[in-house]
Amino acid sequence: MSSSAAAQKPSPKVGLVSLGCPKALVDSERIITQLKAEGYEISPDYAGADVVVVNTCGFLDSARAESLEAIGEALNENGKVIVTGCLGATPDLILGQYPSVLAVTGPHRYEQVMKAVHEVVPPQHDPFVDLVPAAGVKLTPRHYAYLKISEGCNHRCSFCIIPHLRGDLVSRPIDEVLREAENLVNGGVRELLVISQDTSAYGVDLRHRGAEWRGRERRAHMTDLAAALGELGAWVRLHYVYPYPHVDDVIPLMAAGKVLPYLDIPFQHASPRVLKAMRRPGNQEKVLSRLAAWRRDVPDIAIRSTFIVGFPGETEADFEELLAFLKEARLDRVGCFRYEAVDGAPANDLPDAVPEAVKEERWNRFMAVQQQISMEKLDAKVGRTFDVLVDEIDEEDGVICRSYADAPEIDGNVIIEEPARKLRPGEMVKVKITDAGEYDLWGEMV
Ligand code: SF4
């Protein structure tokens, strides 16, 4: 099945019954956040759900009885039930009464809940449409979370089918997003990854309607959102930022340490001719001078971008313009895709398709230029000290961490081979960089 055909299948739906205390509610919100980030929909009723998660309470006898009753009801109405929460700490009790329950997990075990959901209704991961990297769908560690702020997109880039599949931009109200972020941080999340198809357009559809949060009015606008998230004390990383002029307004928040000095800003190309055919804004002079201004204010800003080579009509001269831009822009992290026709994308009808062999050759040239830049940029970090977040303890390689410049799954890592003490995932430590590779850095704790 083609990727777009997969995406056109209806999204899998999960029902959620949440009982119990505020802590259980945090778990439920966390589960909902992750489900939505992975492309699941939340079903408001039993009948429409592919599976039902019952988040139980086991504190009082009455709560236990209510939880057991809810499990029974979900089984009757739907049949596919996963149980989590406090009552889940006693699986024998649940399975004794309801042997057909598919999985039982205890409280705060939302990773296991996600695993159980994946087994019943696998996520439909589609690299053309999805915001969370494939590996992130499998298992997002509990110390970072994807915060989805909107759905859909108002742009009409010619290579993209998202507006067709997901419709125009629909932003979530700012207070709802902030409350969810607050709950995530209260639940132990140290890094919030803001995602949407177009983060810089956040709130346009709501006419930036404000709402009160923590005693102050906040507009549904990327700058206000970033500033408010910056108050939570977690790392805030902005993804999929379309290069609008007002992106400049988040730079002071980065300079002030409120938001990570990291921008994921897909430029897609540098030739005005190709950008026009892509229906993207294109003025590379302006882009270069903006990059220079951002770096003047935040010298360490890490910029990630993606590009497409071999777009229909791309000439050798266009491609060389892209390489020249790349050399001048000296971006930190770069992904490059060979253009691929996606079913239903308007770009499929464009003339002058680039032959596969030429795409491949250009991709290789592009990657060679960027690899050199990435290596030089990583080399320049040797001897410096950074805060890093511990992601994983690997028996063989050491402690796998990330700095502000590394988004999970898509960027590199900072590796501590011999930690001075036992570290745990989610811990923040200072590391002095001792060595650099093509993508990763190595360092020691200070
Ligand atoms: S901005 Fe992104 S999601 Fe929107 S149409 Fe362009 S590529 Fe697609």
XYZ file of C-alpha atoms and ligand atoms in Angstrom:
454
model
C 0.000 0.000 0.000
C 1.318 3.422 -0.813
C 2.035 5.701 2.031
C -0.733 8.121 1.216
C -3.192 5.273 0.897
C -2.211 4.207 4.400
C -2.783 7.725 5.618
C -6.222 7.860 4.061
C -7.414 4.954 6.169
C -9.389 6.308 9.100
C -7.285 6.925 12.190
C -7.474 4.209 14.836
C -9.684 5.239 17.740
C -9.175 4.688 21.435
C -11.759 5.153 24.152
C -10.596 6.257 27.574
C -12.502 5.898 30.823
C -10.768 7.787 33.585
C -11.657 7.239 37.234
C -9.963 8.421 40.373
C -7.723 11.102 41.691
C -5.817 13.990 40.058
C -2.704 11.824 39.772
C -4.656 9.331 37.711
C -5.874 12.216 35.616
C -2.272 13.173 34.872
C -1.735 9.611 33.646
C -4.850 9.826 31.499
C -3.741 13.129 30.000
C -0.316 11.703 29.334
C -1.864 8.719 27.584
C -4.123 11.007 25.532
C -1.184 13.263 24.581
C 0.829 10.321 23.369
C -2.109 8.749 21.533
C -2.861 11.982 19.712
C 0.777 12.589 18.873
C 0.880 9.129 17.286
C -2.182 9.826 15.154
C -4.847 8.035 17.228
C -8.197 9.657 17.781
C -9.978 9.645 21.095
C -13.401 8.082 20.741
C -16.154 9.718 22.781
C -18.136 6.456 22.956
C -17.557 2.734 23.315
C -19.042 1.830 19.955
C -16.631 3.927 17.904
C -13.490 2.769 19.719
C -11.097 0.108 18.463
C -10.005 -0.457 22.043
C -10.923 1.045 25.412
C -8.427 1.983 28.118
C -9.892 2.046 31.623
C -7.782 4.072 34.044
C -8.864 2.781 37.437
C -8.733 3.840 41.050
C -8.152 1.417 43.888
C -7.969 3.695 46.869
C -11.273 3.013 48.599
C -13.507 -0.014 48.429
C -16.123 2.087 46.715
C -13.572 3.248 44.143
C -12.500 -0.351 43.551
C -16.090 -1.395 43.023
C -16.635 1.515 40.661
C -13.481 0.616 38.728
C -14.494 -3.044 38.414
C -17.909 -1.963 37.253
C -16.373 0.324 34.635
C -14.205 -2.525 33.341
C -17.291 -4.752 33.082
C -19.208 -2.061 31.234
C -16.367 -1.435 28.779
C -16.107 -5.186 28.129
C -19.846 -5.451 27.492
C -20.001 -2.417 25.269
C -16.776 -2.814 23.354
C -15.031 -6.091 24.229
C -11.431 -4.906 23.827
C -10.251 -3.489 27.133
C -6.888 -2.483 28.595
C -6.809 -1.686 32.314
C -4.359 0.673 33.953
C -4.176 2.761 37.111
C -4.150 1.881 40.794
C -6.443 -1.106 40.590
C -4.096 -2.410 37.895
C -1.556 -2.993 40.661
C -3.617 -6.093 41.507
C -3.911 -7.840 38.141
C -5.107 -11.102 39.724
C -8.177 -9.390 41.075
C -9.049 -7.953 37.670
C -8.223 -10.997 35.579
C -9.961 -13.247 38.119
C -13.182 -11.401 37.504
C -12.627 -10.481 33.832
C -10.290 -12.969 32.153
C -10.867 -11.424 28.728
C -9.181 -8.108 29.648
C -6.323 -7.726 27.151
C -3.677 -6.171 29.387
C -3.346 -4.893 32.941
C -0.767 -2.335 34.017
C -0.261 -0.444 37.250
C -0.406 3.329 37.803
C 1.999 5.626 35.890
C 2.850 2.807 33.488
C 1.731 4.705 30.486
C 4.504 3.250 28.282
C 3.029 -0.195 28.916
C -0.429 1.122 28.134
C 0.872 2.448 24.804
C 2.515 -0.911 24.113
C -0.762 -2.695 24.770
C -2.660 -0.247 22.540
C -0.113 -0.773 19.753
C -0.688 -4.521 19.979
C -4.451 -4.177 19.557
C -4.484 -1.338 17.009
C -1.045 -0.573 15.608
C -0.308 3.093 14.928
C -0.451 3.927 11.239
C 2.949 5.464 10.960
C 3.337 7.337 7.721
C 6.605 9.203 7.148
C 4.831 11.623 4.804
C 2.284 12.716 7.319
C 3.417 11.962 10.828
C 5.031 14.374 13.210
C 6.520 11.920 15.670
C 9.551 9.987 14.378
C 8.894 6.264 13.847
C 11.088 5.272 16.776
C 9.291 7.805 18.979
C 6.029 6.042 18.274
C 7.409 2.784 19.563
C 8.433 4.057 22.935
C 8.697 7.598 24.133
C 10.601 7.644 27.413
C 8.692 9.278 30.209
C 11.040 12.233 30.590
C 10.095 13.838 27.329
C 6.741 14.337 25.677
C 5.353 15.544 22.394
C 2.923 18.411 22.814
C 0.632 18.696 19.823
C -0.720 22.206 19.473
C -2.731 22.063 16.273
C -3.876 19.858 13.435
C -3.967 20.564 9.712
C -2.291 23.296 7.690
C -3.261 26.430 5.760
C -0.384 26.177 3.307
C -0.580 24.318 0.047
C 2.965 23.172 -0.636
C 2.731 21.334 -3.926
C 4.539 18.191 -2.739
C 2.357 17.720 0.326
C -0.972 16.007 0.900
C -1.462 16.998 4.516
C -3.951 19.824 3.881
C -5.928 17.378 1.757
C -5.881 14.691 4.434
C -6.096 16.758 7.581
C -7.731 19.950 6.363
C -6.960 23.532 7.268
C -5.287 24.556 10.481
C -7.248 23.864 13.669
C -5.413 25.078 16.769
C -6.069 23.873 20.290
C -7.066 26.616 22.753
C -4.014 27.978 24.535
C -5.234 27.217 28.056
C -5.859 23.584 27.114
C -2.349 23.237 25.667
C -0.759 24.935 28.676
C -2.707 22.848 31.166
C -1.606 19.702 29.397
C 2.004 20.897 29.379
C 1.787 21.738 33.075
C 0.421 18.292 33.873
C 3.160 16.668 31.858
C 5.844 18.610 33.726
C 4.177 17.822 37.068
C 4.241 14.189 36.011
C 8.030 14.237 35.561
C 8.490 15.381 31.975
C 11.728 17.371 31.553
C 11.415 18.215 27.895
C 8.400 19.316 25.875
C 8.599 18.867 22.116
C 6.114 21.212 20.510
C 4.718 19.684 17.325
C 2.140 20.530 14.700
C 2.195 20.712 10.912
C 2.995 24.401 11.171
C 3.962 25.620 14.626
C 4.437 29.252 13.641
C 0.819 29.455 12.418
C -0.499 28.437 15.827
C -3.680 30.302 16.721
C -4.247 31.960 13.323
C -7.582 30.128 12.989
C -8.569 31.258 16.504
C -7.638 34.833 15.607
C -5.117 34.383 18.423
C -7.955 34.334 20.971
C -6.543 34.603 24.457
C -7.306 32.692 27.638
C -6.175 33.033 31.206
C -3.439 30.810 32.530
C -1.617 31.274 35.838
C -3.461 34.539 36.391
C -2.550 36.166 33.106
C -4.086 36.457 29.684
C -2.162 34.499 27.017
C -2.820 34.758 23.309
C -3.041 31.668 21.134
C 0.143 32.655 19.328
C 3.491 30.925 18.988
C 5.367 33.652 20.862
C 2.967 33.677 23.837
C 2.842 29.907 23.849
C 6.631 29.626 23.857
C 6.911 32.240 26.619
C 4.299 30.479 28.781
C 5.863 27.056 28.247
C 9.172 28.636 29.222
C 7.734 29.287 32.683
C 7.342 25.580 33.394
C 11.026 24.913 33.975
C 11.317 22.122 31.408
C 13.200 22.178 28.133
C 10.968 23.542 25.386
C 11.863 22.549 21.842
C 10.049 24.001 18.841
C 9.502 21.766 15.842
C 8.171 22.381 12.327
C 8.428 26.114 12.386
C 7.468 27.570 9.027
C 9.810 30.463 8.179
C 7.390 33.348 8.858
C 8.839 36.734 9.892
C 7.442 36.474 13.432
C 9.706 33.498 14.145
C 12.200 36.257 14.976
C 10.108 36.983 18.087
C 11.005 33.704 19.804
C 14.730 34.428 19.515
C 14.726 36.706 22.629
C 13.093 33.842 24.578
C 15.989 31.656 23.516
C 18.500 34.328 24.477
C 16.830 34.496 27.904
C 17.062 30.731 28.353
C 13.267 30.238 28.426
C 13.121 28.142 25.289
C 15.873 25.877 23.952
C 18.005 27.651 21.342
C 16.879 25.147 18.757
C 14.751 25.761 15.689
C 13.463 23.058 13.413
C 12.631 25.087 10.348
C 12.172 23.267 7.054
C 13.523 25.379 4.177
C 13.019 22.623 1.544
C 15.122 24.399 -1.094
C 17.021 27.600 -1.826
C 16.396 28.224 -5.509
C 13.542 30.745 -5.866
C 12.401 28.927 -8.998
C 12.077 25.584 -7.201
C 10.537 27.192 -4.116
C 7.944 28.812 -6.327
C 7.087 25.452 -7.886
C 6.872 24.054 -4.366
C 4.567 26.959 -3.470
C 6.847 27.944 -0.622
C 8.107 31.411 0.285
C 11.548 31.899 -1.167
C 14.091 34.568 -0.680
C 17.380 33.074 0.355
C 19.103 36.431 0.822
C 16.558 37.212 3.472
C 16.913 33.773 5.020
C 20.691 34.200 5.247
C 20.432 37.618 6.846
C 17.854 36.314 9.323
C 20.126 33.405 10.216
C 22.923 35.902 10.812
C 20.678 38.018 13.043
C 19.528 34.975 15.051
C 23.133 33.932 15.550
C 24.118 37.397 16.596
C 21.521 37.289 19.394
C 21.908 33.604 20.250
C 25.359 32.501 19.083
C 24.765 28.851 19.989
C 21.385 28.490 18.288
C 21.075 25.046 16.667
C 19.153 25.067 13.430
C 17.686 21.936 11.940
C 16.180 21.925 8.510
C 15.012 19.592 5.793
C 15.433 19.836 2.053
C 14.147 18.048 -1.005
C 16.444 17.358 -3.955
C 15.290 16.287 -7.398
C 12.004 18.205 -7.277
C 10.349 18.292 -10.743
C 12.028 20.947 -12.860
C 15.100 21.284 -10.604
C 18.022 22.070 -12.905
C 21.718 21.659 -12.191
C 21.864 25.427 -11.676
C 19.019 25.270 -9.115
C 20.778 22.475 -7.329
C 24.062 24.373 -7.247
C 22.211 27.323 -5.776
C 21.015 25.007 -3.031
C 24.575 23.786 -2.365
C 25.847 27.365 -2.235
C 23.094 28.220 0.258
C 23.970 25.201 2.362
C 27.632 26.226 2.471
C 26.759 29.713 3.514
C 23.962 28.897 5.944
C 26.039 26.303 7.827
C 23.021 24.687 9.467
C 23.560 22.346 12.356
C 21.287 19.453 11.511
C 19.995 18.745 8.063
C 17.761 16.069 6.595
C 17.605 15.600 2.850
C 14.956 13.707 0.908
C 15.047 12.642 -2.685
C 11.791 13.936 -4.178
C 9.182 11.211 -4.257
C 5.720 11.486 -5.775
C 3.066 11.116 -3.106
C -0.366 10.018 -4.348
C -2.590 13.051 -4.668
C 0.125 15.735 -4.420
C -0.181 18.521 -7.016
C 3.582 18.347 -7.708
C 3.000 15.021 -9.465
C 1.586 16.917 -12.426
C 4.623 19.164 -12.820
C 6.725 18.673 -15.955
C 10.435 17.825 -16.127
C 10.679 15.043 -13.589
C 14.272 14.563 -12.488
C 15.622 11.074 -13.358
C 16.243 8.814 -10.357
C 19.971 8.574 -11.079
C 20.267 12.372 -11.042
C 18.303 12.593 -7.780
C 20.644 10.057 -6.247
C 23.737 11.877 -7.482
C 22.466 15.213 -6.145
C 21.517 13.663 -2.839
C 25.049 12.309 -2.452
C 26.604 15.660 -3.282
C 24.260 17.416 -0.880
C 25.056 14.986 1.927
C 28.821 15.275 1.364
C 28.659 19.073 1.722
C 26.459 18.915 4.796
C 28.461 16.161 6.474
C 31.565 18.307 6.307
C 29.690 21.259 7.837
C 28.141 19.089 10.574
C 31.520 17.629 11.453
C 33.144 21.039 11.680
C 30.303 22.307 13.836
C 30.492 19.318 16.163
C 34.306 19.568 16.333
C 33.969 23.162 17.480
C 32.107 21.908 20.553
C 35.041 19.870 21.868
C 36.274 21.411 25.116
C 32.965 23.134 25.874
C 30.538 22.197 28.635
C 26.815 21.608 28.133
C 23.809 20.494 30.142
C 22.598 17.169 28.826
C 19.502 15.111 29.496
C 20.071 11.395 30.087
C 17.920 9.339 27.703
C 19.120 5.819 28.155
C 21.722 3.681 29.872
C 23.296 1.367 27.343
C 25.310 -1.547 28.725
C 27.786 -1.430 25.848
C 28.002 2.159 24.660
C 27.576 4.051 27.906
C 25.075 6.702 28.899
C 23.163 8.130 25.933
C 22.253 11.775 26.465
C 21.182 14.765 24.437
C 22.084 18.435 24.589
C 19.876 21.374 23.623
C 21.033 20.856 20.045
C 19.702 17.305 19.781
C 16.043 16.425 19.342
C 15.230 12.804 20.180
C 15.408 10.254 17.366
C 16.277 12.731 14.616
C 19.502 14.390 15.800
C 22.672 13.083 17.374
C 23.544 12.188 20.955
C 26.053 13.069 23.615
C 27.578 9.882 24.991
C 29.197 9.491 28.403
C 31.238 6.295 28.240
C 32.337 6.241 31.856
C 29.942 8.172 34.064
C 31.357 9.301 37.399
C 28.262 7.885 39.137
C 25.163 5.903 38.334
C 22.821 7.931 36.149
C 19.148 7.506 35.488
C 17.074 8.398 32.417
C 15.573 11.859 32.826
C 18.504 13.214 34.878
C 20.153 16.446 33.786
C 23.971 16.563 34.074
C 26.824 18.784 32.948
C 29.190 17.286 30.445
C 32.473 18.514 29.025
C 32.797 17.467 25.393
C 35.963 15.479 24.714
C 35.427 14.073 21.243
C 33.242 14.531 18.173
C 32.123 12.151 15.453
C 30.010 12.630 12.351
C 26.739 12.941 14.261
C 27.452 12.341 17.938
C 29.583 13.862 20.658
C 31.390 12.162 23.540
C 32.060 13.743 26.878
C 32.747 13.361 30.568
C 30.771 14.518 33.560
C 31.947 17.658 35.297
S 3.557 23.710 5.444
Fe 4.053 21.569 5.782
S 2.092 20.548 6.191
Fe 1.621 22.545 5.308
S 1.359 22.108 3.143
Fe 3.496 22.732 3.444
S 4.647 20.819 3.776
Fe 2.449 20.380 4.005
